Structure formats: C-alpha cells, structure tokens
Coordinates of C-alpha atoms and ligand atoms in Angstrom, one line a residue:
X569 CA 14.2 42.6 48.6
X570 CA 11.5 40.3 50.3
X571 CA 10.7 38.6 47.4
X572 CA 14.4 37.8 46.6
X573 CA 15.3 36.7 50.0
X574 CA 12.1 34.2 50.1
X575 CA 13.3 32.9 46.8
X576 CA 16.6 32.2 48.1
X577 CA 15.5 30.7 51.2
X578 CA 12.9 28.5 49.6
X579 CA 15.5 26.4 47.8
X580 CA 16.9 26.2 51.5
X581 CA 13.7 25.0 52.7
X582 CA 13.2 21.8 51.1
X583 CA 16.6 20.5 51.7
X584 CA 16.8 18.0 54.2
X585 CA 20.4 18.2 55.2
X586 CA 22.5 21.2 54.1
X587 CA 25.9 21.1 52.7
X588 CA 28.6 24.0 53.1
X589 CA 28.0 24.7 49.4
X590 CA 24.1 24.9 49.9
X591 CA 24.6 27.4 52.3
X592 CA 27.2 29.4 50.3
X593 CA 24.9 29.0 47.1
X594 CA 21.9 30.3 49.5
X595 CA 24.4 33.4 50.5
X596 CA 25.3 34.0 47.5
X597 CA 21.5 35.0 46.8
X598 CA 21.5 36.7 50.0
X599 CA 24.5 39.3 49.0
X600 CA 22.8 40.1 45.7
X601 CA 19.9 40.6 47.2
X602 CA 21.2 43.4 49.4
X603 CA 23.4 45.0 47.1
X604 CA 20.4 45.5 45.1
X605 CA 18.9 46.6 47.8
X606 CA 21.4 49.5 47.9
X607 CA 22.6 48.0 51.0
X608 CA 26.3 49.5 52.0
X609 CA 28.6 47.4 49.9
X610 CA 30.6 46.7 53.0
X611 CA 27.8 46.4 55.1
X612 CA 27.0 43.2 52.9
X613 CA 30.5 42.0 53.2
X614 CA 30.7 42.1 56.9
X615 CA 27.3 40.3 57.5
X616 CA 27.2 37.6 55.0
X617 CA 30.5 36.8 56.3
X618 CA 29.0 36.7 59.9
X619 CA 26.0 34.4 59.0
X620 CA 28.2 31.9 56.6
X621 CA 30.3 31.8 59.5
X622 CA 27.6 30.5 61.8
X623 CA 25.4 28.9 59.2
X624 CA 28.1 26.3 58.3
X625 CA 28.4 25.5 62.3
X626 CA 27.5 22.2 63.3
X627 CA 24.3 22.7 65.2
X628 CA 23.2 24.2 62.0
X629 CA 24.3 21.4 59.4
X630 CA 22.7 18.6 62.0
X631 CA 20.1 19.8 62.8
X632 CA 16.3 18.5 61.3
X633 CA 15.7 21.8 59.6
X634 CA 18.7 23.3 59.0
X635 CA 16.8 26.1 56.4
X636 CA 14.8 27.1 59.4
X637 CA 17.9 27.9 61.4
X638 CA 19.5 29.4 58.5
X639 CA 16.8 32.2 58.0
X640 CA 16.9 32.5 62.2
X641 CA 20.5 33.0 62.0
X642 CA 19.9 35.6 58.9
X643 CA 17.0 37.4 61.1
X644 CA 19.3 37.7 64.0
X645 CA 21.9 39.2 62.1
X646 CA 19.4 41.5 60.1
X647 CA 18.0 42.6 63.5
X648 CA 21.8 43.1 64.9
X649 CA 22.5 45.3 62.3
X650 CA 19.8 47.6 63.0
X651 CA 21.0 47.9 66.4
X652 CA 18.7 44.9 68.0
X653 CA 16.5 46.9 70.4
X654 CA 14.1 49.8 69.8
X655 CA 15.9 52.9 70.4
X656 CA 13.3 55.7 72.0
X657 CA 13.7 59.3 72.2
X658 CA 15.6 60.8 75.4
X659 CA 12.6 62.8 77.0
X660 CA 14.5 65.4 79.7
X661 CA 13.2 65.0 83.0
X662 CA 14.1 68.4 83.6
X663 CA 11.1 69.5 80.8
X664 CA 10.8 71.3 78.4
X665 CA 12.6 68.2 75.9
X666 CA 13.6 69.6 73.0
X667 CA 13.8 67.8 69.9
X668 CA 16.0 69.2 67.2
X669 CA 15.0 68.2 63.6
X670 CA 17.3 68.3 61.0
X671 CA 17.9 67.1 57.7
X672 CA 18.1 67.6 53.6
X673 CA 15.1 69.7 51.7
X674 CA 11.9 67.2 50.6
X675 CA 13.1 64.9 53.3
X676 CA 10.4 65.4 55.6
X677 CA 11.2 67.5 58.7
X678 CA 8.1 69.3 58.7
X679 CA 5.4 66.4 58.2
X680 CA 7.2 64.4 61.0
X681 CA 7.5 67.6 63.2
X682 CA 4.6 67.4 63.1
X683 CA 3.8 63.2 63.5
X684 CA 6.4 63.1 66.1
X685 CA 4.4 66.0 68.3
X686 CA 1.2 64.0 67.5
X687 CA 2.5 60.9 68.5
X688 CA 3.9 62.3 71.5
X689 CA 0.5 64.2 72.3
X690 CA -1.0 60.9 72.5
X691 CA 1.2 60.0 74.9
X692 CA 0.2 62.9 76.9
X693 CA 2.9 65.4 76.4
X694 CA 2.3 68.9 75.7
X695 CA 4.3 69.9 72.6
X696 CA 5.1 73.0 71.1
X697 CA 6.1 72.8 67.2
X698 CA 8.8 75.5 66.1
X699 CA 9.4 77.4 62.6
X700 CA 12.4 77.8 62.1
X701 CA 12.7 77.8 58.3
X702 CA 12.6 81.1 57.1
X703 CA 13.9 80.3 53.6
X704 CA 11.4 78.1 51.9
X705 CA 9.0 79.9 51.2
X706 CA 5.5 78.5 53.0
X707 CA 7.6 77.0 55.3
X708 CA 6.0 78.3 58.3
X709 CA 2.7 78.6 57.1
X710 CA 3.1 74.3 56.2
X711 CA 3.9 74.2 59.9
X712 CA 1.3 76.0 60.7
X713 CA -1.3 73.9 59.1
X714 CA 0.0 70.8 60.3
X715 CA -0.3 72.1 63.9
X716 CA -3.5 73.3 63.2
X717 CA -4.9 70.1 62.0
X718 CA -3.2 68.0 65.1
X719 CA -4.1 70.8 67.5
X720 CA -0.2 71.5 69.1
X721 CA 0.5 74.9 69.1
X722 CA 3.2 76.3 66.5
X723 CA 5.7 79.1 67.8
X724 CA 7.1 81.6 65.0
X725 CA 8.4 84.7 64.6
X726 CA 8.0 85.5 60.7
X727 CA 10.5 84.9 58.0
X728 CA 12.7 87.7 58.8
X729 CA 14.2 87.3 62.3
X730 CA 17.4 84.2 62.6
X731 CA 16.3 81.2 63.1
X732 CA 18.9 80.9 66.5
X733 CA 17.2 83.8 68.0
X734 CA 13.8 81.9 67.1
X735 CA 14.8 78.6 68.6
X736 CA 15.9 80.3 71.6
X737 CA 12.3 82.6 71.5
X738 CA 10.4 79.2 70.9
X739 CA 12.1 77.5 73.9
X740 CA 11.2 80.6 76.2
X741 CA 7.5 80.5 75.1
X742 CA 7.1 76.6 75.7
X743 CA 8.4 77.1 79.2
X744 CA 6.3 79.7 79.6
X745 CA 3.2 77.9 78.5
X746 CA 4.2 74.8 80.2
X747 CA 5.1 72.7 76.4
X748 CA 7.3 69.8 78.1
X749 CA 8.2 69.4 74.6
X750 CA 9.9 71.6 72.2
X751 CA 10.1 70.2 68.4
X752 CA 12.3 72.5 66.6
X753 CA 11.6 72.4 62.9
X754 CA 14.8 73.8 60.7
X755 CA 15.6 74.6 56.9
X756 CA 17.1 72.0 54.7
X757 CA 19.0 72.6 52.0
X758 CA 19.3 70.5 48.4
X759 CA 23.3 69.0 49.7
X760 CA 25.1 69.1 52.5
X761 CA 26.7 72.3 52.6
X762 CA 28.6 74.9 55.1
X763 CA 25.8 77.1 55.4
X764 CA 23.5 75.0 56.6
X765 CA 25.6 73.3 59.3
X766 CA 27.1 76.3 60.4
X767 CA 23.2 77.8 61.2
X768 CA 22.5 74.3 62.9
X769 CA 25.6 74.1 64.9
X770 CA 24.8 77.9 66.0
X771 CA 20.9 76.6 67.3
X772 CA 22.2 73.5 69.0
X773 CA 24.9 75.4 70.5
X774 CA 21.8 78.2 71.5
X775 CA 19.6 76.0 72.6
X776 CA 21.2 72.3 73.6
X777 CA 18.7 69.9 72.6
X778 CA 18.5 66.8 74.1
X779 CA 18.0 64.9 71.2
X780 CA 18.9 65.8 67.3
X781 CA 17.2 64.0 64.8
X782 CA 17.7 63.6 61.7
X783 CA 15.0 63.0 59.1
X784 CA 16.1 60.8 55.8
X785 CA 14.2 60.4 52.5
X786 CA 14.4 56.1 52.2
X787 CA 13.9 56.2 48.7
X788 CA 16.8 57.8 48.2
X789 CA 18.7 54.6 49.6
X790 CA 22.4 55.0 49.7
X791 CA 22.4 58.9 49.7
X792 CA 20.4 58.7 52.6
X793 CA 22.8 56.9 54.1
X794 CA 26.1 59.4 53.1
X795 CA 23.7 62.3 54.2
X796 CA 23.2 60.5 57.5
X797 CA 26.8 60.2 57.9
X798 CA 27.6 63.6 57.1
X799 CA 25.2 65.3 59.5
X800 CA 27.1 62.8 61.9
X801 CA 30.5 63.8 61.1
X802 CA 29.1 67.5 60.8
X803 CA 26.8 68.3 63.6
X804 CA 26.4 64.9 65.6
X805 CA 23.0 63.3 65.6
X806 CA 21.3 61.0 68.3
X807 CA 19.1 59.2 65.9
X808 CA 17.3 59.0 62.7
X809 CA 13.7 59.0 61.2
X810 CA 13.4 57.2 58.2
X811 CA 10.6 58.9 56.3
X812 CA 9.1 57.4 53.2
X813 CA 9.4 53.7 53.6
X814 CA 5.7 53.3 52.2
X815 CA 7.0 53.9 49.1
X816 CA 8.5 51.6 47.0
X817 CA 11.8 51.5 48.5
X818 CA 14.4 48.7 48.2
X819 CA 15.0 48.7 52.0
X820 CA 18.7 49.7 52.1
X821 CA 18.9 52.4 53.8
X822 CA 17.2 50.9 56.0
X823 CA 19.6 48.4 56.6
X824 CA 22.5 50.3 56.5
X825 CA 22.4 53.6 58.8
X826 CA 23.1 52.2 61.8
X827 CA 26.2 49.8 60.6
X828 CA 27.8 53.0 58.9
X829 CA 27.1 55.8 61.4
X830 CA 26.6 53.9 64.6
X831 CA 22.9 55.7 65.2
X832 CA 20.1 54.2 65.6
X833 CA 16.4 54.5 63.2
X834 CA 14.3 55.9 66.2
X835 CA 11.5 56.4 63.7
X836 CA 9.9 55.8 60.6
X837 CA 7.4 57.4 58.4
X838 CA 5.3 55.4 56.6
X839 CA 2.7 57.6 54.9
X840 CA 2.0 61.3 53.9
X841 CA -0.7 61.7 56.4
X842 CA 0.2 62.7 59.9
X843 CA -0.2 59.4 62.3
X844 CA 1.7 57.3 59.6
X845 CA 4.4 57.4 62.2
X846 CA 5.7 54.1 64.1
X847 CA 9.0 53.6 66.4
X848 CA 11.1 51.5 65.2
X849 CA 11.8 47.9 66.2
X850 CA 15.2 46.2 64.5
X851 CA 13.2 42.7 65.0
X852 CA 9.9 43.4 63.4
X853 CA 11.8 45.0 60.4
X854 CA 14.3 42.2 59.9
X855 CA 10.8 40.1 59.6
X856 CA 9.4 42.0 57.6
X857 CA 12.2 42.7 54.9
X858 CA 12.1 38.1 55.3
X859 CA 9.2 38.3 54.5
X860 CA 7.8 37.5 57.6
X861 CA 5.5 40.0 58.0
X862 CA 4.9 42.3 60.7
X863 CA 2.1 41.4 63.0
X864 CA 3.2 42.6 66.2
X865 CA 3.3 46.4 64.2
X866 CA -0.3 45.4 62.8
X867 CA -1.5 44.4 66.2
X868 CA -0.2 47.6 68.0
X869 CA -2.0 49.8 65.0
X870 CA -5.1 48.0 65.9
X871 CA -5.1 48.7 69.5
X872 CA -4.3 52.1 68.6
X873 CA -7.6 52.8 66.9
X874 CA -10.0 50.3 68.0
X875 CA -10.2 48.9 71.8
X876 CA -8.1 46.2 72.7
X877 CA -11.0 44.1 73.0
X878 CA -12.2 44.5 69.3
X879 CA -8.3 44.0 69.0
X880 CA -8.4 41.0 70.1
X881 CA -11.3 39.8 68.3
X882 CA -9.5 41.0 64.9
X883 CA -6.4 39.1 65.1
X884 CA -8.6 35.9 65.5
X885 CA -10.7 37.1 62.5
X886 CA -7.2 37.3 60.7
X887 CA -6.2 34.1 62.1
X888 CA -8.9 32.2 61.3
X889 CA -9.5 30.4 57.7
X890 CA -13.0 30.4 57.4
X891 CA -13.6 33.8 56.6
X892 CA -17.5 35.0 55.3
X893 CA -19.0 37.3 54.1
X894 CA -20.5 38.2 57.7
X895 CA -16.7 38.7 59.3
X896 CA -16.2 40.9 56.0
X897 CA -18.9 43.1 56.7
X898 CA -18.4 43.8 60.3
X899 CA -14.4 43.9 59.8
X900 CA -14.9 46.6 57.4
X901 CA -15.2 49.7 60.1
X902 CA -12.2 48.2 62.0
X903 CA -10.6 48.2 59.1
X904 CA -11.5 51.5 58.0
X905 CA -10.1 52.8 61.1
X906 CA -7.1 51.5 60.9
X907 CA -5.9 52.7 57.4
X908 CA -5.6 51.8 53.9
X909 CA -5.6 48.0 53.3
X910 CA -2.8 47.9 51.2
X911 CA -1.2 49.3 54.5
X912 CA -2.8 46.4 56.4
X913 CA -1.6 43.8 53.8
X914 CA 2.3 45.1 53.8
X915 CA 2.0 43.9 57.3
X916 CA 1.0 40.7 57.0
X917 CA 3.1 37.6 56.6
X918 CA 4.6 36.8 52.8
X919 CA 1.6 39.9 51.8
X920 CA 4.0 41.4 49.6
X921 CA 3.2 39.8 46.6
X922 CA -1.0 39.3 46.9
X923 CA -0.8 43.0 48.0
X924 CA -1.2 43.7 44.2
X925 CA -4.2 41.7 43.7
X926 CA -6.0 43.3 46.2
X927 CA -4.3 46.3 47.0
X928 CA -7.4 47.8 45.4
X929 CA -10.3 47.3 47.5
X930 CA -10.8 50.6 48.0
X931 CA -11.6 50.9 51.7
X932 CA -13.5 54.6 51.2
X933 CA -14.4 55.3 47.9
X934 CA -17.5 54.3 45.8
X935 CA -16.4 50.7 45.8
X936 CA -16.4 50.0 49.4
X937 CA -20.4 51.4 49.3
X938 CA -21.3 48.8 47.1
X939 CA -19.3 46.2 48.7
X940 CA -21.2 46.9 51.7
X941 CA -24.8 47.1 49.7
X942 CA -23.9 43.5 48.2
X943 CA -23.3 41.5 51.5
X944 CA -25.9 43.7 53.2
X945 CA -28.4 42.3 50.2
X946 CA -27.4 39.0 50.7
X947 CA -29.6 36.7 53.3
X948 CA -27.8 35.9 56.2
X949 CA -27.4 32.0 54.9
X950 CA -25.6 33.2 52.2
X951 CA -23.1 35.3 53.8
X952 CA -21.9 32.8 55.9
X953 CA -21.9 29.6 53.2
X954 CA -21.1 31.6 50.0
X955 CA -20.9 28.2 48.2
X956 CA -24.9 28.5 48.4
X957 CA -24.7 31.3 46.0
X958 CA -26.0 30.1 42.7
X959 CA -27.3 32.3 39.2
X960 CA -30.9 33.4 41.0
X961 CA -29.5 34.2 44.3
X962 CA -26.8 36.3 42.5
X963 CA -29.2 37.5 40.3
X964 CA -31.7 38.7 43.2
X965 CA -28.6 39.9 45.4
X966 CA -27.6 42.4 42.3
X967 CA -31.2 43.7 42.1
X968 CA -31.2 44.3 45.2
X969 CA -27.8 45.9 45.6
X970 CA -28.4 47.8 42.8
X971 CA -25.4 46.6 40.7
X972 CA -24.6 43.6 38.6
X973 CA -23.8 40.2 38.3
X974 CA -20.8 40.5 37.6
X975 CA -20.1 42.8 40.6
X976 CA -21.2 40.2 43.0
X977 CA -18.9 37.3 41.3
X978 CA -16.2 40.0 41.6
X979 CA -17.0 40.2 45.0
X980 CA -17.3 36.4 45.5
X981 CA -13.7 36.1 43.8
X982 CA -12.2 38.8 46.0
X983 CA -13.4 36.5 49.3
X984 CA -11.8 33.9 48.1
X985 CA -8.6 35.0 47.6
X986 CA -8.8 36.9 51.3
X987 CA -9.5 33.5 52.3
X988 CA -6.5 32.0 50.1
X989 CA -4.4 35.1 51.9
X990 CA -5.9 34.2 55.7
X991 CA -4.7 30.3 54.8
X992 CA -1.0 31.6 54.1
X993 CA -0.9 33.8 56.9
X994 CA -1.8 31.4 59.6
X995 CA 0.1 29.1 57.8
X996 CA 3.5 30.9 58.7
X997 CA 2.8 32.1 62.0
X998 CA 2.1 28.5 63.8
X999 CA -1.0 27.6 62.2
X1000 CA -3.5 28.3 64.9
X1001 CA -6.1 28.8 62.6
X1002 CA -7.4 25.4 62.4
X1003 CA -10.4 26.0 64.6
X1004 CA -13.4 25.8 63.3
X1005 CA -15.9 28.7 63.8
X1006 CA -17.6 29.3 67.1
X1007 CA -15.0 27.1 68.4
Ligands
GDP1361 P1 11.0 69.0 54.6 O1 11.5 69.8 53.5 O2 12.2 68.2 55.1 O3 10.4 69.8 55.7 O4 10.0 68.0 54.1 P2 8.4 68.0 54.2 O5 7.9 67.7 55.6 O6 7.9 69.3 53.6 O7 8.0 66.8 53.3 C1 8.3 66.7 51.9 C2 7.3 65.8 51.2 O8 7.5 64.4 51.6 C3 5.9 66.1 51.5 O9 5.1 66.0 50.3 C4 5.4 65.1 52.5 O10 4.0 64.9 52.5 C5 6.2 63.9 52.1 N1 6.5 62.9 53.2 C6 7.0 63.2 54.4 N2 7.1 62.0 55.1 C7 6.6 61.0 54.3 C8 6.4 59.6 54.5 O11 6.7 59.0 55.5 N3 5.8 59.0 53.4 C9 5.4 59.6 52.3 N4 4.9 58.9 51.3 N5 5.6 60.9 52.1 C10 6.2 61.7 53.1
MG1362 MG1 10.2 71.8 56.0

C-alpha cells in the first residue's frame, strides 16, 4: 500500500501547480490503492470523495507546493478515519479492571492476554490472566506458559467446570490477591456462531467487564473487518486489537474497523513474541501506511529498552549521515535490545523498500559475531574513514577476523547502503542531519 501511495504521490510532487485533473488523476491512484488494500469499498468512496473535495480547494491549487498539501490533506483524512486520537483502555478506578478478550480461533487472544498483562505490568498494575477456554485443547496450559514466562499469575479451574462460573471464580481470586487487573482469556471459534456468543454474552452478563476487546487476525483483511462488526452487532465491543500486522498485510483492515463499526484499534500486535505490543496512534499509522515512517513509535521502543539518554544519543546516530564503522559497532547492543532490525527498518521513513536488502543482517545469529569480529579487527582509523580500506588492510582485517575478503567487502557494501538509508531518512524528516561529526 505504501509503495503505491508514494508512487502516486511522487507524480504529485514534481508538479508545480496542480490542476483539478492532476489531483483526480493522483486520486484515482489513491482509490486503487486502497481497494487493493482490502480497504471497505465504501470506506474508499466516502474518503476519496472527502480529500478531492478539499484537495481541489483553492488554498491547495495556489499554494507553492500544492503535492505537499495534498498528501497532508490525505494524512489527515487517513488519520480521521482511524478515529484521530489514541484510544486507551478504560482502567476502573474502583479495581480490579477487567478486560474481556474475545474473538475468532488463531486470532490471537491468548498471546495478547498475555502482552496486554505484560504491558500493563510494566506499567505497574498487578494483573491476573484467566483460562477460560476449556475447548481447545492446551488452551490453558498455552496460558499458562505465557504467564509463566511474563511472571502474572494465571487463574484456572481445569477444562471441565463453565467458563461463566470460571470468570466469576477468576474475578473473586484477583480481588482476593489484590490483581487490579483481570484479563479474561475466552474460546474462539472457526465463524461467528450462536454458541459462542451466547457463552460470551452469559460471562459479560456474570462478570461486567469494563472493557471488551476484541482481538482480529489483520491478515485476514476484510473478514477481519465483518468479524469485528459482528461481535459489535452481537455482543458489543469497546475496542479492538489488531494482531499480526508484522506480517505481510495489505493494511486494510486496518483502515477500515473504525469507519464500519465505529470502535476504535486500541492495540496492535506486531510480532509473535510477547512485548511485540504497541497502542495505537491513528497519526503515526496514517504515516506509516504514506510512507512516512514511524519515528515517534521507533523512538518510544527505544526509550523502552535502553535509557532515554542512550535514547537520545541513537536518534542522532540515526539522524546523522556519516555513519562508521565505530557508530555501527557500539549501535549494535542498542540495537539488539530493541528487536529485530527488519522491525527497526519498517519504522523508519520510505524503509519499506531497502527493508529487503538488508532485512538480513541477522542481529543474533552467527553473522552478527563476525560482524562484530570484523570492525573489532579493524584499527580504529579504519573504522571511522572506511575509504582507507584498501586490498592489504582488507586482507590483514580478514586474517585477523578469521573470515574472508570477501566477508569484509560485504560488510563494507552493507555500511554503505545504511549510510545511503541514513541519507533518505534525514532526508524526509527536515534534513537535520547535515552536521558534521562531533559537531
Ligand atoms: P487464539 O486462538 O485467539 O487464542 O490465538 P493465539 O493467541 O493462540 O495465537 C494464534 C497464533 O497467532 C499463535 O501462533 C501466535 O503466536 C500468533 N500471533 C498472535 N499475535 C500475533 C502477532 O501480533 N504477530 C504474529 N506474527 N503472530 C501472532
Ligand atoms: Mg486461545
């Protein structure tokens, strides 16, 4: 979808004065794009009708960059779809929340149970996860383990008891134990059916939670939108967590959800393991389906896991064009910490399409070690002027790195195209990146 939308804004770009037809041409684009994004059909209608309408005004036709304020006018929109501000979760201040998950088998429930009580241990709640599928089989004991490994406690009662008398055991136990929070994992099913909405309806009438969420598979893009909506007509729903969006969705679920049901994305899932869980933020998505990138999301992940200090200090790294060998090396732990760097990449600014060409530096593995033994084998000189590196100096480097040539050229190709990346993204984000090092 990026890709598509950059393509139909680049044409935009270079004009110098737009005409109604340029911008119908450029909308056009826009609309397929969408639709092949799986976007609502009449979600499409309704917006690209709203931006023509205010891209073919006359502060937009006069004014110096008129493709500029046509993709502005586009990210508003984008962002006003998804309901413009960052919806959070209602948290009772008459404790213990609880937080009703719901939604179809293999959409995710269970993981982001279990995120969701991470993320809100984090924030120094006290949450108590509870099994209350007793169809699937493992079920519990998945719960189980993904308690185990975050360190919440997990309330269950077996496989053979009803899961309303479970919800209502679970809720007795966390106030019991002082949990302020009560995460109530339920059974899915393969459709929508009467069954499992009667057996929902029966544990939100038992135990009232404050706040029913509803986890959706993105890749599944439109269905997840007609599930969304009948779990709304059905049960009612305060909100949505869109699970899966690392994968290679088309967005349009995405887009959607909150135009047809009138809920708002609360959260998304972004990875199997269990802290690939961000809120969600209209803004920062409408950028990133443009293309745009997400830094504000990268620098939030980064404060997360390293201090805001070395925070700090990485953005500028980012930032900054001239970027060694030296910045490589120490950037490497931070890096580490914060994830996989195709992860990092998705982030960034117009990433999208390099993330293929380096999605595999493998941050962990076997590769990363010799990485490492490389720069660490190369003189400081040489790490910070890599031009100096002629045959002998990669010759000795190899030796002493224990690889070969070839392995350090890879290397030297892969720094150049970071630094290629670096040039684009400070490119698009204001160009601050001029300064010179030490500066
Ligand atoms: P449930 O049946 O709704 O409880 O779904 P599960 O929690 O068991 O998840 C089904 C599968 O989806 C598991 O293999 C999860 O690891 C995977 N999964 C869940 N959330 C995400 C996500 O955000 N990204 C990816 N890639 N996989 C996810
Ligand atoms: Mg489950």
């Amino acid at each position: 979808l990026s890709d598509k939308l950059q393509n139909a804004f680049g044409k935009l770009k270079s004009k110098g004065k737009l005409s109604e037809k340029d911008v119908k041409d450029a909308m056009r684009e826009v609309k397929l794009a969408l639709l092949e994004a799986d976007v609502n059909f009449k979600v499409v209608k309704e917006f690209i009708k709203k931006v023509q309408e205010r891209c073919v005004g006359q502060e937009v036709m006069q004014s110096l960059t008129p493709g500029q304020h046509v993709i502005k006018i586009v990210n508003e929109e984008l962002t006003a779809l998804m309901g413009d501000v960052q919806s959070k979760i209602m948290i009772s201040s008459k404790p213990p929340t609880v937080i009703m998950m719901v939604g179809l088998q293999g959409a995710g429930k269970t993981t982001t149970s279990g995120k969701l009580g991470g993320y809100l241990k984090k924030q120094g709640k006290k949450p108590l996860l509870v099994a209350c599928d007793v169809y699937r089989p493992a079920a519990i004991k998945q719960l189980q383990v993904v308690g185990e490994k975050l360190d919440i406690p997990v309330f269950s009662m077996g496989d053979k008891e009803n899961p309303v008398n479970i919800a209502k055991a679970g809720f007795e136990h966390a106030k019991a134990n002082s949990n302020d929070i009560v995460i109530i994992d339920t059974a899915g099913r393969l459709h929508v059916d009467e069954l499992l909405m009667d057996e929902l309806k029966n544990i939100k009438a038992e135990v009232k939670p404050h706040e029913i969420l509803l986890t959706v598979d993105a890749m599944t893009g439109q269905d997840a939108v007609n599930v969304a909506e009948s779990f709304n007509e059905a049960l009612g729903i305060d909100g949505v967590v869109l699970t899966k969006l690392d994968g290679d969705t088309r967005g349009g679920a995405a887009l959607s959800i909150r135009a047809v049901t009138n809920k708002p994305i609360k959260f998304i899932g972004m990875g199997e393991k269990l802290d690939d869980i961000e809120p969600f933020h209209p803004d920062r998505m409408a950028s990133r389906i443009l293309g745009m990138g997400d830094v504000l999301s990268l620098i939030e992940k980064a404060q997360e896991t390293v201090d805001l200090e070395e925070a700090k200090k990485l953005e500028q790294k980012l930032r900054k064009q001239e970027f060694d060998f030296e910045d490589l090396l120490s950037q490497f732990e931070q890096i580490q910490k914060m994830g996989s760097m195709e992860k990092i990449l998705g982030m960034m600014p117009g990433m999208g399409q390099l993330k293929d060409q380096l999605g595999n530096v493998d941050l962990n593995g076997k590769e990363m070690k010799r990485t490492k033994a490389i720069i660490q084998s190369m003189t400081i000189e040489e790490r910070r002027n890599p031009s100096i590196l002629n045959a002998s100096r990669k010759k000795r480097i190899a030796k002493g790195s224990g690889t070969s040539v070839q392995d350090v050229n890879r290397l030297i190709k892969q720094l150049n195209e970071m630094k290629k990346m670096m040039k684009m993204f400070t490119g698009m984000t204001g160009g601050k990146g001029k300064k010179k090092r030490g500066g």
